[in-house]
Tab-separated table of C-alpha atoms in Angstrom:
chain	number	residue	atom	x	y	z
V	1	MET	CA	136.164	79.254	111.753
V	2	PRO	CA	136.067	75.567	110.269
V	3	THR	CA	137.918	74.946	107.099
V	4	ASN	CA	135.949	71.859	106.052
V	5	LEU	CA	134.147	72.382	102.602
V	6	LYS	CA	130.552	71.341	102.493
V	7	GLN	CA	129.597	69.110	100.130
V	8	ARG	CA	126.382	70.534	97.902
V	9	ASP	CA	124.688	69.798	94.417
V	10	HIS	CA	124.488	73.136	92.936
V	11	GLN	CA	122.599	73.867	89.763
V	12	ALA	CA	124.546	76.411	87.350
V	13	PHE	CA	123.040	79.286	85.977
V	14	ARG	CA	124.036	78.101	81.982
V	15	TYR	CA	124.911	75.117	80.144
V	16	GLU	CA	125.613	74.215	76.921
V	17	THR	CA	126.104	71.052	75.107
V	18	LEU	CA	129.507	70.604	72.919
V	19	GLU	CA	128.101	69.751	70.170
V	20	GLY	CA	125.692	72.907	70.031
V	21	ARG	CA	128.248	75.230	70.015
V	22	ARG	CA	131.515	73.889	68.064
V	23	MET	CA	131.974	73.858	64.432
V	24	LEU	CA	135.961	72.596	63.831
V	25	ALA	CA	138.389	71.321	65.882
V	26	GLY	CA	141.804	72.526	65.980
V	27	ASN	CA	145.405	71.792	67.511
V	28	VAL	CA	146.346	73.193	70.617
V	29	THR	CA	150.422	73.432	71.233
V	30	VAL	CA	151.736	72.400	74.618
V	31	VAL	CA	155.591	73.695	75.613
V	32	GLU	CA	156.873	72.681	78.927
V	33	ASN	CA	159.748	75.664	80.211
V	34	VAL	CA	159.287	75.779	84.042
V	35	HIS	CA	155.687	76.701	83.333
V	36	LEU	CA	153.149	74.658	80.794
V	37	PHE	CA	152.637	76.792	78.195
V	38	ILE	CA	149.471	76.296	76.336
V	39	ARG	CA	148.247	77.829	73.162
V	40	GLY	CA	145.163	77.388	70.938
V	41	ASP	CA	144.767	78.084	67.319
V	42	SER	CA	141.688	79.924	65.567
V	43	ALA	CA	139.738	77.066	65.458
V	44	ASP	CA	137.302	75.544	67.929
V	45	ASN	CA	139.681	73.978	70.780
V	46	GLN	CA	138.508	71.536	73.628
V	47	PHE	CA	140.576	70.176	75.968
V	48	GLU	CA	141.325	68.836	79.479
V	49	ILE	CA	144.486	68.869	81.785
V	50	VAL	CA	143.275	66.116	84.373
V	51	ALA	CA	145.531	63.833	86.578
V	52	ASP	CA	145.319	60.323	85.394
V	53	GLY	CA	147.219	57.615	88.111
V	54	ASP	CA	150.121	59.277	88.651
V	55	GLN	CA	150.714	61.348	85.444
V	56	LEU	CA	149.254	64.859	84.721
V	57	ARG	CA	147.528	64.140	81.051
V	58	ILE	CA	146.484	66.639	78.491
V	59	ASN	CA	143.586	65.217	76.553
V	60	GLY	CA	141.439	66.307	73.372
V	61	LEU	CA	137.747	66.273	72.721
V	62	GLU	CA	135.828	66.812	70.596
V	63	GLY	CA	138.480	65.753	67.799
V	64	THR	CA	141.334	68.552	69.211
V	65	THR	CA	144.431	67.274	68.761
V	66	ILE	CA	147.614	67.957	71.364
V	67	ASN	CA	150.598	68.807	69.668
V	68	ARG	CA	148.588	66.705	66.693
V	69	GLN	CA	147.948	64.191	69.041
V	70	GLU	CA	145.464	62.556	71.255
V	71	SER	CA	146.970	63.650	74.384
V	72	TYR	CA	150.353	65.089	75.873
V	73	VAL	CA	152.042	63.407	79.363
V	74	VAL	CA	153.122	66.415	80.996
V	75	GLU	CA	156.928	65.518	81.962
V	76	GLY	CA	157.346	67.957	84.653
V	77	ALA	CA	154.415	66.578	86.568
V	78	THR	CA	155.270	64.711	89.651
V	79	SER	CA	152.940	62.120	92.156
V	80	THR	CA	152.184	63.524	95.357
V	81	GLY	CA	150.516	62.645	98.460
V	82	SER	CA	147.816	64.689	97.777
V	83	GLY	CA	147.633	64.340	93.788
V	84	VAL	CA	149.832	64.925	90.738
V	85	SER	CA	151.488	68.416	91.031
V	86	PHE	CA	153.362	70.910	88.565
V	87	GLU	CA	155.938	72.949	90.415
V	88	GLY	CA	155.337	75.546	87.638
V	89	GLY	CA	152.207	77.514	86.303
V	90	LEU	CA	149.620	76.853	83.880
V	91	ARG	CA	149.979	79.227	81.371
V	92	ALA	CA	147.006	78.714	78.537
V	93	HIS	CA	146.225	81.356	75.866
V	94	LEU	CA	142.947	79.554	74.221
V	95	GLY	CA	142.876	82.020	71.048
V	96	PRO	CA	139.940	83.038	68.704
V	97	GLY	CA	136.901	80.174	68.102
V	98	ASN	CA	134.796	78.651	70.456
V	99	ASP	CA	137.064	77.014	73.177
V	100	ASP	CA	136.755	74.424	76.254
V	101	ILE	CA	139.540	74.094	78.719
V	102	ALA	CA	138.537	72.207	81.976
V	103	VAL	CA	141.554	71.518	84.551
V	104	HIS	CA	140.546	69.031	87.449
V	105	ASP	CA	142.574	66.594	89.823
V	106	ALA	CA	145.989	68.862	89.654
V	107	LEU	CA	148.051	70.700	91.472
V	108	PHE	CA	149.928	74.216	90.149
V	109	GLU	CA	152.389	75.557	92.048
V	110	SER	CA	153.351	78.673	91.092
V	111	MET	CA	151.227	81.548	89.450
V	112	SER	CA	149.070	80.646	86.545
V	113	ILE	CA	147.152	82.817	83.791
V	114	VAL	CA	144.276	81.546	81.332
V	115	TYR	CA	143.350	83.854	78.613
V	116	GLY	CA	140.388	83.629	76.560
V	117	GLY	CA	139.759	84.793	72.995
V	118	THR	CA	136.937	86.137	70.579
V	119	GLY	CA	134.392	83.366	70.862
V	120	ASP	CA	132.103	81.676	73.319
V	121	ASP	CA	134.831	79.986	75.786
V	122	SER	CA	134.484	77.492	78.751
V	123	VAL	CA	136.890	77.376	81.336
V	124	ASP	CA	136.148	75.053	84.204
V	125	VAL	CA	138.124	74.591	87.234
V	126	PHE	CA	136.850	71.256	89.656
V	127	ASP	CA	138.718	69.346	92.320
V	128	SER	CA	142.108	71.101	92.181
V	129	GLU	CA	144.528	73.337	93.992
V	130	PHE	CA	146.429	76.628	92.967
V	131	MET	CA	149.308	77.358	95.723
V	132	ASP	CA	149.828	80.864	94.132
V	133	GLN	CA	147.675	83.185	92.083
V	134	LEU	CA	145.562	82.342	89.350
V	135	PHE	CA	144.191	84.858	86.827
V	136	ILE	CA	141.209	84.323	84.300
V	137	GLN	CA	140.566	86.583	81.590
V	138	THR	CA	137.748	86.021	78.919
V	139	TYR	CA	137.205	88.468	76.029
V	140	HIS	CA	134.551	88.902	73.709
V	141	GLY	CA	131.710	86.302	73.395
V	142	ASP	CA	128.995	84.880	75.641
V	143	ASP	CA	131.412	82.820	78.110
V	144	LEU	CA	131.608	80.572	81.205
V	145	VAL	CA	133.655	80.190	84.008
V	146	SER	CA	133.258	77.737	86.806
V	147	ALA	CA	135.492	76.701	90.051
V	148	THR	CA	134.147	73.790	92.403
V	149	ARG	CA	135.443	72.204	94.852
V	150	SER	CA	138.784	73.743	94.437
V	151	HIS	CA	141.381	75.522	96.737
V	152	PHE	CA	143.177	78.800	96.153
V	153	GLU	CA	145.737	79.504	98.320
V	154	GLY	CA	146.797	82.376	96.043
V	155	ALA	CA	144.889	85.389	95.238
V	156	PHE	CA	142.063	84.248	92.517
V	157	ARG	CA	140.672	86.847	89.832
V	158	ILE	CA	138.059	86.615	87.020
V	159	LEU	CA	137.739	89.268	84.763
V	160	THR	CA	135.080	88.489	81.645
V	161	LEU	CA	134.836	91.251	79.181
V	162	ASP	CA	132.166	91.989	76.626
V	163	GLY	CA	129.297	89.255	75.975
V	164	GLN	CA	126.554	87.584	78.286
V	165	ASP	CA	128.765	85.738	80.949
V	166	SER	CA	128.420	83.297	83.688
V	167	VAL	CA	130.570	82.644	86.572
V	168	SER	CA	130.095	79.901	89.101
V	169	MET	CA	131.395	78.978	92.175
V	170	THR	CA	131.026	76.263	94.373
V	171	ASP	CA	132.241	74.969	97.715
V	172	SER	CA	135.329	76.433	97.029
V	173	MET	CA	137.875	77.969	99.191
V	174	PHE	CA	139.871	81.297	98.778
V	175	ALA	CA	142.620	81.509	101.225
V	176	ALA	CA	143.463	84.668	99.813
V	177	ASN	CA	142.175	87.824	98.234
V	178	SER	CA	139.163	86.943	95.939
V	179	ILE	CA	137.982	89.261	92.825
V	180	VAL	CA	135.186	88.420	90.293
V	181	VAL	CA	134.378	91.208	87.678
V	182	THR	CA	132.421	90.816	84.577
V	183	GLY	CA	131.550	93.145	81.795
V	184	ASN	CA	128.969	95.241	80.347
V	185	HIS	CA	126.378	93.008	79.243
V	186	SER	CA	123.481	90.995	81.345
V	187	ASP	CA	125.745	88.661	83.781
V	188	THR	CA	124.966	85.854	86.042
V	189	ILE	CA	126.978	85.045	88.888
V	190	ASP	CA	127.144	82.321	91.389
V	191	SER	CA	128.304	81.935	94.594
V	192	ALA	CA	127.505	78.978	96.434
V	193	GLY	CA	129.283	77.233	99.696
V	194	ASN	CA	132.448	79.296	99.550
V	195	HIS	CA	135.107	79.906	102.210
V	196	TYR	CA	136.175	83.554	102.044
V	197	LEU	CA	139.350	83.741	104.083
V	198	GLY	CA	141.122	86.670	102.548
V	199	ASP	CA	141.326	90.401	103.161
V	200	THR	CA	139.952	91.380	100.117
V	201	ASN	CA	136.815	89.404	98.567
V	202	PHE	CA	134.162	91.065	96.059
V	203	VAL	CA	131.916	90.387	92.903
V	204	LEU	CA	131.574	93.693	90.815
V	205	THR	CA	129.255	93.785	87.880
V	206	LEU	CA	129.677	96.782	85.658
V	207	GLY	CA	126.701	97.827	83.232
V	208	GLY	CA	123.859	95.548	81.945
V	209	ASP	CA	120.809	93.732	83.871
V	210	ASP	CA	122.992	91.519	85.887
V	211	THR	CA	121.845	88.510	88.670
V	212	VAL	CA	124.027	87.751	91.358
V	213	GLN	CA	123.301	85.040	93.872
V	214	LEU	CA	124.905	83.805	96.800
V	215	SER	CA	124.171	80.965	99.157
V	216	ASN	CA	125.870	80.243	102.812
V	217	PRO	CA	129.504	81.517	102.459
V	218	VAL	CA	131.372	81.007	105.457
V	219	VAL	CA	133.382	84.607	105.615
V	220	GLY	CA	136.289	84.946	107.500
V	221	VAL	CA	137.260	88.139	109.687
V	222	GLN	CA	137.173	90.456	106.516
V	223	GLN	CA	134.646	91.439	103.784
V	224	LEU	CA	133.009	90.093	100.947
V	225	GLY	CA	130.942	92.547	98.862
V	226	ILE	CA	128.529	92.297	96.510
V	227	PHE	CA	128.836	95.307	94.325
V	228	LEU	CA	126.551	95.514	91.354
V	229	GLY	CA	126.838	97.907	88.184
V	230	ASN	CA	124.871	100.637	86.388
V	231	GLY	CA	122.212	98.199	85.167
V	232	ASP	CA	118.650	96.954	86.640
V	233	ASP	CA	120.460	94.466	88.984
V	234	THR	CA	119.113	91.288	91.158
V	235	VAL	CA	120.611	89.589	94.056
V	236	TYR	CA	119.472	86.604	95.453
V	237	GLY	CA	120.425	85.568	99.091
V	238	ASP	CA	120.538	82.268	100.877
V	239	LEU	CA	122.332	82.879	104.318
V	240	THR	CA	120.349	80.655	106.348
V	241	GLU	CA	123.547	78.554	106.709
V	242	ALA	CA	126.234	80.999	106.616
V	243	GLU	CA	128.951	81.377	108.892
V	244	VAL	CA	130.336	85.403	108.886
V	245	ASP	CA	132.762	86.492	111.240
V	246	GLY	CA	133.478	89.788	109.325
V	247	SER	CA	130.695	91.007	107.030
V	248	VAL	CA	128.716	90.927	103.795
V	249	ARG	CA	128.014	94.075	102.083
V	250	ILE	CA	125.630	94.224	99.106
V	251	ALA	CA	125.449	97.340	97.166
V	252	GLY	CA	123.863	98.841	94.197
V	253	GLN	CA	124.594	101.849	91.692
V	254	GLU	CA	122.801	103.353	88.916
V	255	GLY	CA	119.653	101.446	87.924
V	256	THR	CA	116.995	99.793	89.800
V	257	ASP	CA	118.749	97.368	91.856
V	258	GLN	CA	116.876	94.523	94.297
V	259	ALA	CA	117.754	92.052	96.954
V	260	LEU	CA	115.306	89.050	96.482
V	261	GLN	CA	114.634	86.023	98.797
V	262	MET	CA	117.382	87.325	101.467
V	263	SER	CA	117.214	84.691	103.917
V	264	MET	CA	119.431	84.861	107.096
V	265	SER	CA	119.395	84.173	110.768
V	266	ASP	CA	119.282	87.098	113.134
V	267	GLU	CA	123.195	86.003	114.158
V	268	VAL	CA	124.059	86.833	110.461
V	269	SER	CA	121.989	89.426	109.634
V	270	SER	CA	123.661	91.432	112.110
V	271	HIS	CA	126.630	91.160	109.932
V	272	VAL	CA	124.885	92.095	106.542
V	273	SER	CA	124.292	95.356	105.191
V	274	MET	CA	122.627	96.457	102.084
V	275	ALA	CA	122.374	99.186	100.184
V	276	VAL	CA	120.538	98.280	97.334
V	277	GLU	CA	117.320	100.449	95.765
V	278	HIS	CA	114.358	97.902	97.014
V	279	SER	CA	114.609	94.406	98.892
V	280	LEU	CA	111.939	92.170	98.750
V	281	LEU	CA	109.844	91.926	101.832
V	282	TYR	CA	106.293	90.190	100.997
V	283	ASP	CA	105.400	88.027	98.441
V	284	ASN	CA	102.238	86.659	98.039
V	285	GLY	CA	103.233	83.070	97.013
V	286	VAL	CA	102.382	82.954	93.701
V	287	GLY	CA	105.992	82.361	93.150
V	288	GLY	CA	106.481	84.560	90.184
V	289	ILE	CA	106.256	84.334	86.684
V	290	SER	CA	107.052	79.938	87.187
V	291	GLY	CA	104.112	80.050	89.359
V	292	VAL	CA	101.421	82.055	87.486
V	293	GLN	CA	99.130	79.517	85.606
V	294	GLY	CA	96.565	81.856	83.915
V	295	ALA	CA	95.448	85.672	83.962
V	296	TYR	CA	91.381	85.103	84.390
V	297	ASP	CA	90.832	87.925	86.513
V	298	LEU	CA	89.354	91.456	85.312
V	299	SER	CA	90.202	94.118	87.411
V	300	PHE	CA	89.390	97.812	86.103
V	301	PHE	CA	87.517	101.125	86.826
V	302	ASN	CA	85.157	102.916	84.664
V	303	SER	CA	84.627	106.465	85.408
V	304	GLN	CA	80.739	106.616	84.544
V	305	THR	CA	79.688	102.814	85.104
V	306	ASP	CA	81.722	102.472	88.340
V	307	ASN	CA	82.475	98.588	87.326
V	308	PHE	CA	84.491	95.968	89.431
V	309	HIS	CA	88.116	95.462	90.384
V	310	TYR	CA	90.024	92.897	92.597
V	311	ALA	CA	91.628	92.887	95.451
V	312	ASN	CA	94.091	90.381	97.153
V	313	ASP	CA	94.581	89.861	101.093
V	314	VAL	CA	97.827	90.859	103.411
V	315	GLN	CA	98.883	89.808	106.538
V	316	LEU	CA	102.706	90.306	108.092
V	317	SER	CA	104.147	88.916	111.277
V	318	GLU	CA	106.018	91.901	111.599
V	319	THR	CA	105.680	95.848	110.835
V	320	GLU	CA	106.686	96.962	107.616
V	321	SER	CA	107.160	100.069	105.222
V	322	PHE	CA	107.439	99.230	101.758
V	323	GLY	CA	108.457	101.786	98.960
V	324	ARG	CA	107.451	99.673	96.390
V	325	ILE	CA	104.845	97.018	94.871
V	326	SER	CA	105.467	94.842	91.621
V	327	TRP	CA	102.878	92.486	89.917
V	328	THR	CA	102.048	90.660	86.365
V	329	GLY	CA	99.307	90.511	84.446
V	330	THR	CA	97.918	91.467	80.554
V	331	TYR	CA	94.924	93.006	78.798
V	332	SER	CA	91.917	91.492	77.511
V	333	ALA	CA	91.603	90.912	74.133
V	334	THR	CA	88.200	91.880	72.314
V	335	LYS	CA	85.965	89.237	70.403
V	336	ASP	CA	87.686	89.340	67.546
V	337	GLY	CA	91.042	88.594	68.727
V	338	GLY	CA	94.277	91.123	69.633
V	339	GLN	CA	94.756	93.724	72.386
V	340	SER	CA	93.436	96.652	71.062
V	341	PHE	CA	92.406	98.345	74.691
V	342	VAL	CA	95.742	98.368	76.337
V	343	GLN	CA	95.910	101.018	78.554
V	344	ASP	CA	98.620	101.667	81.333
V	345	ASP	CA	96.716	103.999	83.530
V	346	PHE	CA	96.948	102.373	87.146
V	347	THR	CA	95.588	103.185	90.649
V	348	ILE	CA	96.594	101.253	93.677
V	349	GLU	CA	94.420	101.000	96.958
V	350	ILE	CA	95.294	99.527	100.038
V	351	TYR	CA	92.242	98.616	102.281
V	352	GLU	CA	92.006	97.396	106.016
V	353	GLY	CA	89.475	94.627	106.067
V	354	SER	CA	88.463	91.017	107.852
V	355	SER	CA	89.776	87.706	106.464
V	356	TYR	CA	86.679	87.862	104.227
V	357	SER	CA	86.780	91.426	102.653
V	358	PRO	CA	88.321	94.596	103.064
V	359	THR	CA	86.108	97.557	104.458
V	360	GLY	CA	85.513	100.785	104.219
V	361	ASP	CA	87.630	103.317	102.087
V	362	PRO	CA	91.142	102.377	101.190
V	363	ILE	CA	93.731	103.735	104.091
V	364	ALA	CA	96.604	104.576	100.968
V	365	THR	CA	95.459	105.349	97.628
V	366	PHE	CA	98.417	105.693	95.023
V	367	TYR	CA	97.551	107.091	91.020
V	368	VAL	CA	100.380	105.653	89.082
V	369	GLY	CA	99.281	106.088	85.501
V	370	ASP	CA	101.549	104.917	83.317
V	371	ASP	CA	104.648	104.833	85.646
V	372	VAL	CA	104.918	100.938	85.814
V	373	ASN	CA	107.728	99.823	84.260
V	374	ARG	CA	105.691	97.453	81.860
V	375	THR	CA	107.732	94.429	80.498
V	376	TYR	CA	107.289	91.719	78.804
V	377	THR	CA	108.197	88.673	80.545
V	378	GLY	CA	108.072	86.327	77.171
V	379	VAL	CA	105.700	84.098	78.881
V	380	GLU	CA	101.895	83.458	77.344
V	381	ILE	CA	99.407	82.226	78.984
V	382	PRO	CA	96.001	80.988	78.140
V	383	VAL	CA	92.838	83.342	79.087
V	384	LEU	CA	89.509	81.958	80.015
V	385	PRO	CA	86.986	82.264	78.774
V	386	SER	CA	88.729	82.263	74.746
V	387	PHE	CA	86.861	83.073	71.408
V	388	ASP	CA	90.136	82.177	69.507
V	389	ASN	CA	92.362	79.808	72.031
V	390	GLU	CA	95.281	82.378	71.069
V	391	THR	CA	97.698	83.265	74.226
V	392	TYR	CA	98.292	86.598	75.662
V	393	PRO	CA	101.309	88.339	76.456
V	394	ILE	CA	102.238	88.415	80.352
V	395	TYR	CA	103.853	91.285	81.331
V	396	GLU	CA	105.881	92.525	84.834
V	397	TYR	CA	104.734	95.934	86.239
V	398	SER	CA	106.228	97.779	88.656
V	399	ALA	CA	105.442	101.368	90.765
V	400	ASP	CA	106.831	103.229	93.965
V	401	ILE	CA	104.493	103.677	96.824
V	402	GLU	CA	105.110	104.660	100.887
V	403	VAL	CA	102.894	102.779	103.652
V	404	THR	CA	103.594	100.943	106.608
V	405	LEU	CA	101.504	97.894	107.351
V	406	GLU	CA	101.079	96.994	110.858
V	407	ALA	CA	101.789	93.233	111.831
V	408	GLY	CA	98.868	91.203	112.445
V	409	LYS	CA	96.140	93.340	110.964
V	410	ILE	CA	94.416	92.003	107.295
V	411	TYR	CA	94.949	94.312	104.375
V	412	TRP	CA	93.506	93.930	100.664
V	413	VAL	CA	95.753	95.476	97.951
V	414	SER	CA	93.887	96.415	94.479
V	415	ILE	CA	95.388	97.480	91.418
V	416	PHE	CA	93.334	98.144	88.646
V	417	SER	CA	93.498	100.261	85.318
V	418	ALA	CA	91.118	102.948	84.782
V	419	THR	CA	89.375	103.415	81.176
V	420	GLU	CA	87.101	106.433	80.240
V	421	GLU	CA	85.215	104.534	77.896
V	422	GLU	CA	81.265	104.450	78.110
V	423	VAL	CA	80.630	100.605	78.658
V	424	PRO	CA	77.257	99.983	76.915
V	425	ALA	CA	74.754	98.095	79.254
V	426	GLY	CA	75.000	94.319	79.140
V	427	ALA	CA	78.349	94.443	77.017
V	428	PHE	CA	80.444	91.609	77.789
V	429	GLY	CA	83.455	92.131	79.617
V	430	TYR	CA	86.132	91.647	76.925
V	431	ASP	CA	84.657	94.273	74.563
V	432	TYR	CA	85.987	97.035	76.497
V	433	ASN	CA	89.938	98.005	77.789
V	434	ASN	CA	90.407	95.725	80.987
V	435	PHE	CA	93.212	94.808	83.126
V	436	LEU	CA	93.787	91.140	84.045
V	437	TRP	CA	96.002	89.589	86.746
V	438	ALA	CA	98.070	87.079	86.587
V	439	SER	CA	97.213	84.129	89.133
V	440	GLY	CA	98.376	81.122	90.382
V	441	VAL	CA	98.086	78.613	93.294
V	442	GLY	CA	99.493	79.963	96.272
V	443	GLU	CA	102.590	78.700	97.825
V	444	ALA	CA	103.222	77.094	101.398
V	445	GLY	CA	102.148	79.493	103.964
V	446	HIS	CA	99.929	81.638	101.496
V	447	GLU	CA	97.084	78.812	101.459
V	448	ASN	CA	94.231	81.310	102.551
V	449	SER	CA	95.043	83.989	99.861
V	450	SER	CA	91.940	84.889	98.266
V	451	ALA	CA	90.248	87.727	96.229
V	452	TYR	CA	87.541	90.010	96.649
V	453	THR	CA	85.302	91.729	93.732
V	454	PHE	CA	84.390	95.034	94.006
V	455	GLY	CA	81.851	97.150	91.687
V	456	GLN	CA	77.782	97.745	91.130
V	457	GLU	CA	77.882	95.143	88.207
V	458	VAL	CA	79.064	92.156	90.239
V	459	ALA	CA	77.882	91.713	93.923
V	460	PRO	CA	80.980	91.273	96.337
V	461	ASN	CA	81.112	87.998	96.836
V	462	PRO	CA	84.826	86.539	97.931
V	463	GLY	CA	84.304	82.841	96.471
V	464	TRP	CA	83.225	84.108	92.983
V	465	PHE	CA	87.553	84.551	92.188
V	466	ASN	CA	88.217	80.744	92.730
V	467	ASP	CA	85.353	79.620	90.561
V	468	TRP	CA	87.088	80.792	87.602
V	469	GLY	CA	90.562	79.712	88.577
V	470	PRO	CA	92.521	76.811	90.200
V	471	GLY	CA	91.927	77.139	93.840
V	472	PRO	CA	93.028	78.581	96.411
V	473	SER	CA	94.847	81.441	94.512
V	474	SER	CA	96.359	84.384	94.504
V	475	LEU	CA	97.270	87.267	92.325
V	476	ASP	CA	100.800	87.668	91.637
V	477	PHE	CA	102.111	90.711	93.822
V	478	GLN	CA	105.256	91.513	95.509
V	479	LEU	CA	106.007	94.412	97.768
V	480	TRP	CA	109.314	95.793	98.217
V	481	SER	CA	111.217	98.278	101.354
């Protein structure tokens, strides 16, 4: 088991400038008595603990003073071959306010504790060593906790409470037990390039719609567990360069839990188990909301006039069984503007076919109606043709299905929303209810994706779709386990 840490650049989930968060700087009190005791006041305190030559200094930032001075030299610190060391532990209580503490290039030899307070707090540890336990706890507020390129010889624990919190751990060594627990809001946790060598290593999210990203860990002979709480949680995983002697377990609780982009080698996959509701098995390549470029493609079915709807092709390298489908789109407006005909009444059809078109009747049909979990994404997209140059809201949808698609065959997926309205002959399509697929340019490996139109009013023509949008294009959908 290698112990050298791989140096990588990773982007944290969330950063905020100090100027945007701060109001009034305060004073931090420092006392040395075996341990290094630090206490903030009720104002916003920002300070750093940093090795400076052969000294360990506490510097005030953004106007914060340290014992009413600009900085404080820690008398009990000593210079060693590996840096500047303090024999005791760090005992910091930040107090109320929006506070920041940063620890870098420092070494603490005894148990250390950092408490946040009410307010939006930030605790950053980088290029530092803790030879005994480190316990970090934040309270109410939107808090940030990070550990970067650091070594934790003793137990490492992070507990965040109420607030929308973010925890980031990058290129660090956890030689003993490591535990991260977040609170009852929508939190983000990022673990990238870390070594987990203790007997107990886990991340636990509680209530809220949480996101966990796990990238290329080194896991010793024990288990690294990612346990999702009660909410609609998502795990992203890149394990292509992971080294796992023990096991990685990912499990969910109540809510809709999903594992996205779980890339890993065959060797690593034998050490990974997942007990989440749905894992992403196929993405047609649009790239989700970030890749959507428009919503141009009408897809509807009128019970009396048999209008047209779209299908998009799927071809798999391995036979897969699917239990869920998700897609994005919106509804067309009328000539007078607005979306007065929004009607969630969806049907999903899957056909076999050639590389140019579906053939025959659908091999599977799922009428899901309005049980599609429609969620506004916050994204607004221009839809062509446009009468008023307004943007339309893009929604995400998902529904349960049960179908197995065989490797090598070409399938076509169609999703449309039905309407009972009589459509007058010659009426323009935007005068009545119809669903519009979100679309975008396919990514690498999906360049040949195309769409096919069904119906009596529009003759089937596989090239017609690309006349509307930027081709080659795909209609945005995903298939899940």
